[in-house]
PDB file of C-alpha atoms in Angstrom:
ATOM      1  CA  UNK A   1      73.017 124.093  98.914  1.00  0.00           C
ATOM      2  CA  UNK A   2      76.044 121.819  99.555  1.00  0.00           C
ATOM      3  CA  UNK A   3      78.493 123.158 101.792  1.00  0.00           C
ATOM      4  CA  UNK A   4      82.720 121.963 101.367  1.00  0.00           C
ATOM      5  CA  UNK A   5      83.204 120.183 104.948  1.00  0.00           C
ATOM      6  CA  UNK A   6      85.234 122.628 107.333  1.00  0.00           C
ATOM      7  CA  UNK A   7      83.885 125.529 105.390  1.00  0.00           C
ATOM      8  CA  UNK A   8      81.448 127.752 104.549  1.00  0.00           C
ATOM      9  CA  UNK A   9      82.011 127.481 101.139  1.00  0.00           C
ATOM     10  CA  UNK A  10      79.826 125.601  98.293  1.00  0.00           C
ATOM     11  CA  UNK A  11      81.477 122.903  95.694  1.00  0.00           C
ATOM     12  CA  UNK A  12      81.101 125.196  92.865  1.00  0.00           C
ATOM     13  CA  UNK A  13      83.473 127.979  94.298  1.00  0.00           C
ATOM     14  CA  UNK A  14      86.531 124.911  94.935  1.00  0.00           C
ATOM     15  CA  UNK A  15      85.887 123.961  90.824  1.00  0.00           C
ATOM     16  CA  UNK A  16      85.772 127.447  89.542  1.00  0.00           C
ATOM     17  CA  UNK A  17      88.871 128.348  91.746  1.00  0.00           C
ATOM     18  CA  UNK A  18      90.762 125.501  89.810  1.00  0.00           C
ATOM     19  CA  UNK A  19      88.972 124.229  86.692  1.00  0.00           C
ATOM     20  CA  UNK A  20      91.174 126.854  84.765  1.00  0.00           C
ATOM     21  CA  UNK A  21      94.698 125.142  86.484  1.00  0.00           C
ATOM     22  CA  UNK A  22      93.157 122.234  85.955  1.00  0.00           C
ATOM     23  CA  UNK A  23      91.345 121.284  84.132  1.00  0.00           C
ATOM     24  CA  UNK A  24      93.479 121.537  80.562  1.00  0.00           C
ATOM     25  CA  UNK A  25      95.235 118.509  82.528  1.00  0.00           C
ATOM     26  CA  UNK A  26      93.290 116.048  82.966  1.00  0.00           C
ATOM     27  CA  UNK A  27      89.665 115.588  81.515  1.00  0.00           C
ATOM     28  CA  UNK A  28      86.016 116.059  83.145  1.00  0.00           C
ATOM     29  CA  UNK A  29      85.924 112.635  85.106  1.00  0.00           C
ATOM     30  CA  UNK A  30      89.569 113.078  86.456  1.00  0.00           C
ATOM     31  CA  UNK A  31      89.344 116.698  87.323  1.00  0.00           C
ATOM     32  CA  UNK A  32      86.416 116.015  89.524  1.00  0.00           C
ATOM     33  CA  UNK A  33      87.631 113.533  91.450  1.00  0.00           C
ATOM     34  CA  UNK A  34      90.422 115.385  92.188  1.00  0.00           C
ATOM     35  CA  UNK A  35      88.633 118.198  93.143  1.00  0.00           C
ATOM     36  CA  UNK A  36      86.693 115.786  94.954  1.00  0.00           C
ATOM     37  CA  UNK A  37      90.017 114.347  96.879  1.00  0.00           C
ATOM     38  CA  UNK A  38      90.918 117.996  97.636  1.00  0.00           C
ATOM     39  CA  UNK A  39      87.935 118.791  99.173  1.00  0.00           C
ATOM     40  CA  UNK A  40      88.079 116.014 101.610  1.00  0.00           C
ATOM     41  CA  UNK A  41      91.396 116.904 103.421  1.00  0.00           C
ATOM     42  CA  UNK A  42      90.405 120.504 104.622  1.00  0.00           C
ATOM     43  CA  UNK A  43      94.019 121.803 105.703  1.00  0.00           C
ATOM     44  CA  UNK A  44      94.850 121.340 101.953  1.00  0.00           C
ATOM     45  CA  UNK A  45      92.011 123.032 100.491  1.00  0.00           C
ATOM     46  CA  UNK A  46      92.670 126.009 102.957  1.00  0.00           C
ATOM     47  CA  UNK A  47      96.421 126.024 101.682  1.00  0.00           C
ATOM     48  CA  UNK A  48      95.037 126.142  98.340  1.00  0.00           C
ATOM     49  CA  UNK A  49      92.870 128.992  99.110  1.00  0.00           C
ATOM     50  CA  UNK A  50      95.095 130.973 100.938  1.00  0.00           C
ATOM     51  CA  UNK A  51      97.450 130.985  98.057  1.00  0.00           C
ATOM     52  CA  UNK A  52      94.966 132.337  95.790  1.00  0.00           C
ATOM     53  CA  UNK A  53      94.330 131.152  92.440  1.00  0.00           C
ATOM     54  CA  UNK A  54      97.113 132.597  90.638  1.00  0.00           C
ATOM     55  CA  UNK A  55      99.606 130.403  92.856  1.00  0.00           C
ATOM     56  CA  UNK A  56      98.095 126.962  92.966  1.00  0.00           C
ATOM     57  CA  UNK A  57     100.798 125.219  90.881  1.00  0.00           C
ATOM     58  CA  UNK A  58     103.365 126.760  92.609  1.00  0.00           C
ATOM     59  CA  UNK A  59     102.667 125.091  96.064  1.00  0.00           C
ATOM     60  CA  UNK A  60     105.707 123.054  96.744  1.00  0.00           C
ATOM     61  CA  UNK A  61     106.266 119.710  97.181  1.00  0.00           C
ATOM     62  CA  UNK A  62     107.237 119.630 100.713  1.00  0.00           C
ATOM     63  CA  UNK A  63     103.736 121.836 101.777  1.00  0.00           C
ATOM     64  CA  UNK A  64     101.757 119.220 100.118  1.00  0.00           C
ATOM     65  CA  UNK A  65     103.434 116.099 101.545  1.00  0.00           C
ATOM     66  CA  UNK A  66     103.151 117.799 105.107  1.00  0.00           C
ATOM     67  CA  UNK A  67      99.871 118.365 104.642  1.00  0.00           C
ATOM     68  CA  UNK A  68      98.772 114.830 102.939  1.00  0.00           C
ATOM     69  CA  UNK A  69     101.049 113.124 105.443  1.00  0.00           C
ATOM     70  CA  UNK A  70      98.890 115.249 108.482  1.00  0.00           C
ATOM     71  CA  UNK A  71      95.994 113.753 106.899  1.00  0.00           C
ATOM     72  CA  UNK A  72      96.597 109.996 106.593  1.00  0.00           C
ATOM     73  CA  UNK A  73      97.583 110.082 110.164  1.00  0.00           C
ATOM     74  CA  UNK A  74      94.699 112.122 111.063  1.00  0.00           C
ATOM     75  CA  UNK A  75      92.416 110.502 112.868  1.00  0.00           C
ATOM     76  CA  UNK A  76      92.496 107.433 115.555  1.00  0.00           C
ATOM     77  CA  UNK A  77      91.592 104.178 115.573  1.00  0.00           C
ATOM     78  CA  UNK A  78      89.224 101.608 117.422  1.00  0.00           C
ATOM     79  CA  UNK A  79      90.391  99.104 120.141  1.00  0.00           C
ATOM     80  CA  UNK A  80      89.348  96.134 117.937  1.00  0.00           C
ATOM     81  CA  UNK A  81      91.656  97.735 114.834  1.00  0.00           C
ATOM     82  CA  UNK A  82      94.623  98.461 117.093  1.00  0.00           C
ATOM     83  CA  UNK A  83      93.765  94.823 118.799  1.00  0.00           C
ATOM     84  CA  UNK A  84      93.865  92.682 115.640  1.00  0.00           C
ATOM     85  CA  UNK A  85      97.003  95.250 113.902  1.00  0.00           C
ATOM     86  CA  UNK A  86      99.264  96.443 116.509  1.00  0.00           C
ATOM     87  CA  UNK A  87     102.449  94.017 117.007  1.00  0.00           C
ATOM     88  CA  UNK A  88     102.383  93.145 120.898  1.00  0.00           C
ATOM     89  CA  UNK A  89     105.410  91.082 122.593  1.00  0.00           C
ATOM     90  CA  UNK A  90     105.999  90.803 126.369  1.00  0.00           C
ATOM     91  CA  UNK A  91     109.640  91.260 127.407  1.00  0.00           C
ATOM     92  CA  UNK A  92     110.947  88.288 128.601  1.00  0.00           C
ATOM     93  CA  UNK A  93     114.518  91.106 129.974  1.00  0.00           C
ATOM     94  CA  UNK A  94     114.945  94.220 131.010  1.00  0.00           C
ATOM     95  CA  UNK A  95     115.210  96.706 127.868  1.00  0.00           C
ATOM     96  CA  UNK A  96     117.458  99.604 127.474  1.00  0.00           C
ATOM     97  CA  UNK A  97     115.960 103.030 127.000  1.00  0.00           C
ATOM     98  CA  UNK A  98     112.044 104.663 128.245  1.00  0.00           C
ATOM     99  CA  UNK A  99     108.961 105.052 126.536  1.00  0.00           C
ATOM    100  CA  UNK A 100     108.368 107.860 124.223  1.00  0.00           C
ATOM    101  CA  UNK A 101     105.083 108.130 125.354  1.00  0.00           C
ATOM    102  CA  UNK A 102     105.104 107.819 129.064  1.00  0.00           C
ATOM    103  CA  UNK A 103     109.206 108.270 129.497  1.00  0.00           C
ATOM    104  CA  UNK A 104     109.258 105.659 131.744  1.00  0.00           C
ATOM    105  CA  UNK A 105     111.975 102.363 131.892  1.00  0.00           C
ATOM    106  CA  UNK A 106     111.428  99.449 129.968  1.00  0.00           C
ATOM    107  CA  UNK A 107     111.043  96.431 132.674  1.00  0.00           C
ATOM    108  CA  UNK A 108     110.447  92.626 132.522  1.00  0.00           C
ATOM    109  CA  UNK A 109     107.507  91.131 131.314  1.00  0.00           C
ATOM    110  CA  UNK A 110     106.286  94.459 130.089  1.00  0.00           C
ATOM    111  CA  UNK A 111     103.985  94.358 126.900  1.00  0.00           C
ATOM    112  CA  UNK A 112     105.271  95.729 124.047  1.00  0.00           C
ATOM    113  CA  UNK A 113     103.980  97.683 121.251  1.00  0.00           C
ATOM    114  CA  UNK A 114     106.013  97.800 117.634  1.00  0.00           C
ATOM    115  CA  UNK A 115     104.526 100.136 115.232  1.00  0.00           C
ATOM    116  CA  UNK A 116     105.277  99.704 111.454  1.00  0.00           C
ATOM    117  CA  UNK A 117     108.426 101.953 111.795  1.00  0.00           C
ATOM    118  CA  UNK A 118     109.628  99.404 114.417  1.00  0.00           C
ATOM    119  CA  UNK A 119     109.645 102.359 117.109  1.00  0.00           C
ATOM    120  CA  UNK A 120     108.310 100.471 120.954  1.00  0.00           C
ATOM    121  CA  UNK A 121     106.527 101.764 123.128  1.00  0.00           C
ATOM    122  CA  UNK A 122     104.774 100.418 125.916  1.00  0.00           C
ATOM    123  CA  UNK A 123     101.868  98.773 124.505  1.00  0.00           C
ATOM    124  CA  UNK A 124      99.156 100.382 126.641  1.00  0.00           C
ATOM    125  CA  UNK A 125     100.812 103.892 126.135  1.00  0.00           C
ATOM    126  CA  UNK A 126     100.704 103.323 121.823  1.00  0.00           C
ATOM    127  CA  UNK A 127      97.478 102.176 122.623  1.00  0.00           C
ATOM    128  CA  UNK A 128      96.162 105.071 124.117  1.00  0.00           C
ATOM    129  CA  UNK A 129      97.958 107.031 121.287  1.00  0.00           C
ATOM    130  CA  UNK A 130      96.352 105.061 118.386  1.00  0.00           C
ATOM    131  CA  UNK A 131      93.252 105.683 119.928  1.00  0.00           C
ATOM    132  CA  UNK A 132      93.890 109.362 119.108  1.00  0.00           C
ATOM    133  CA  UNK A 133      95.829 109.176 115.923  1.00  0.00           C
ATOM    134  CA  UNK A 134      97.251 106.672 113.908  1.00  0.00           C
ATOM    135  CA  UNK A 135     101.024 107.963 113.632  1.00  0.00           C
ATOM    136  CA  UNK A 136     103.863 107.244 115.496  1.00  0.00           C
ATOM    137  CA  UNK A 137     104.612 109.630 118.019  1.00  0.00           C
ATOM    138  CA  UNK A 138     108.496 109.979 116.940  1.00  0.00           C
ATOM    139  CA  UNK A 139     108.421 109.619 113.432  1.00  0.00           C
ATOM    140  CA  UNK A 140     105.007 110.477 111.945  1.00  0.00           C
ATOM    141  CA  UNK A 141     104.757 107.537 110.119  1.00  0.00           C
ATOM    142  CA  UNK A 142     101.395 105.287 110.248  1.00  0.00           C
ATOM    143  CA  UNK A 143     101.254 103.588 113.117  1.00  0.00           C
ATOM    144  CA  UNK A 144      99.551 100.176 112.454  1.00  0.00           C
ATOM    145  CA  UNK A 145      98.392  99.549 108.741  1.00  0.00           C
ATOM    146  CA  UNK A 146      94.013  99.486 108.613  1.00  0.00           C
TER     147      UNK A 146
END
């Protein structure tokens, strides 16, 4: 039997716990796939479980995104990704303000890393980072797009 990643559930008990939300919107095809999607970003199908079935459509907006935004950032990315996408200039002056990352200075000739928000860091320190996760460390945004 098939088990739902990060539990010890099977398939069937995710479609019967929504196919009667669901399913009256969408048809067959679509209503798997998004029981499919679901399935694949645990920390929503847990908030959908611990709401029960009776409260599915009433998640909010807000829980969702949080969730869905946790999840595109989720996991890190490989030195050749962050090599050929992350935006690296060396500092010809000194530049005002510290690292998020490490919180030290800017200085001369230091290498630069611009993520898609625009936030700099140090380029080794957003390095290490990306490694981790792909989101900016202020913001939360995607760091570098893949």
């Amino acid at each position: 039997m098939k088990i739902v990643p990060f539990t010890d559930l099977p398939p069937s008990f995710i479609i019967e716990h929504l196919q009667g939300y669901h399913r009256s919107t969408c048809g067959g095809d679509e209503f798997q796939q998004h029981v499919e999607s679901i399935v694949n970003i645990p920390a929503l199908l847990r908030l959908i479980i611990e709401r029960g079935r009776e409260n599915v459509l009433r998640l909010e907006e807000k829980e969702i995104v949080d969730v869905l935004r946790e999840h595109i950032g989720a996991s890190g990315l490989s030195k050749k990704i962050i090599s050929e996408n992350l935006r690296v200039t060396v500092m010809l002056d000194k530049m005002d303000g510290v690292c998020a990352v490490c919180m030290r200075e800017y200085k001369e000739n230091d290498s630069i890393g611009t993520l898609i928000c625009r936030h700099e860091f140090h380029a080794d320190c957003i390095t290490g980072r990306l490694l981790q996760k792909n989101a900016c460390p202020l913001c939360r945004a995607i760091g570098v797009p893949i």
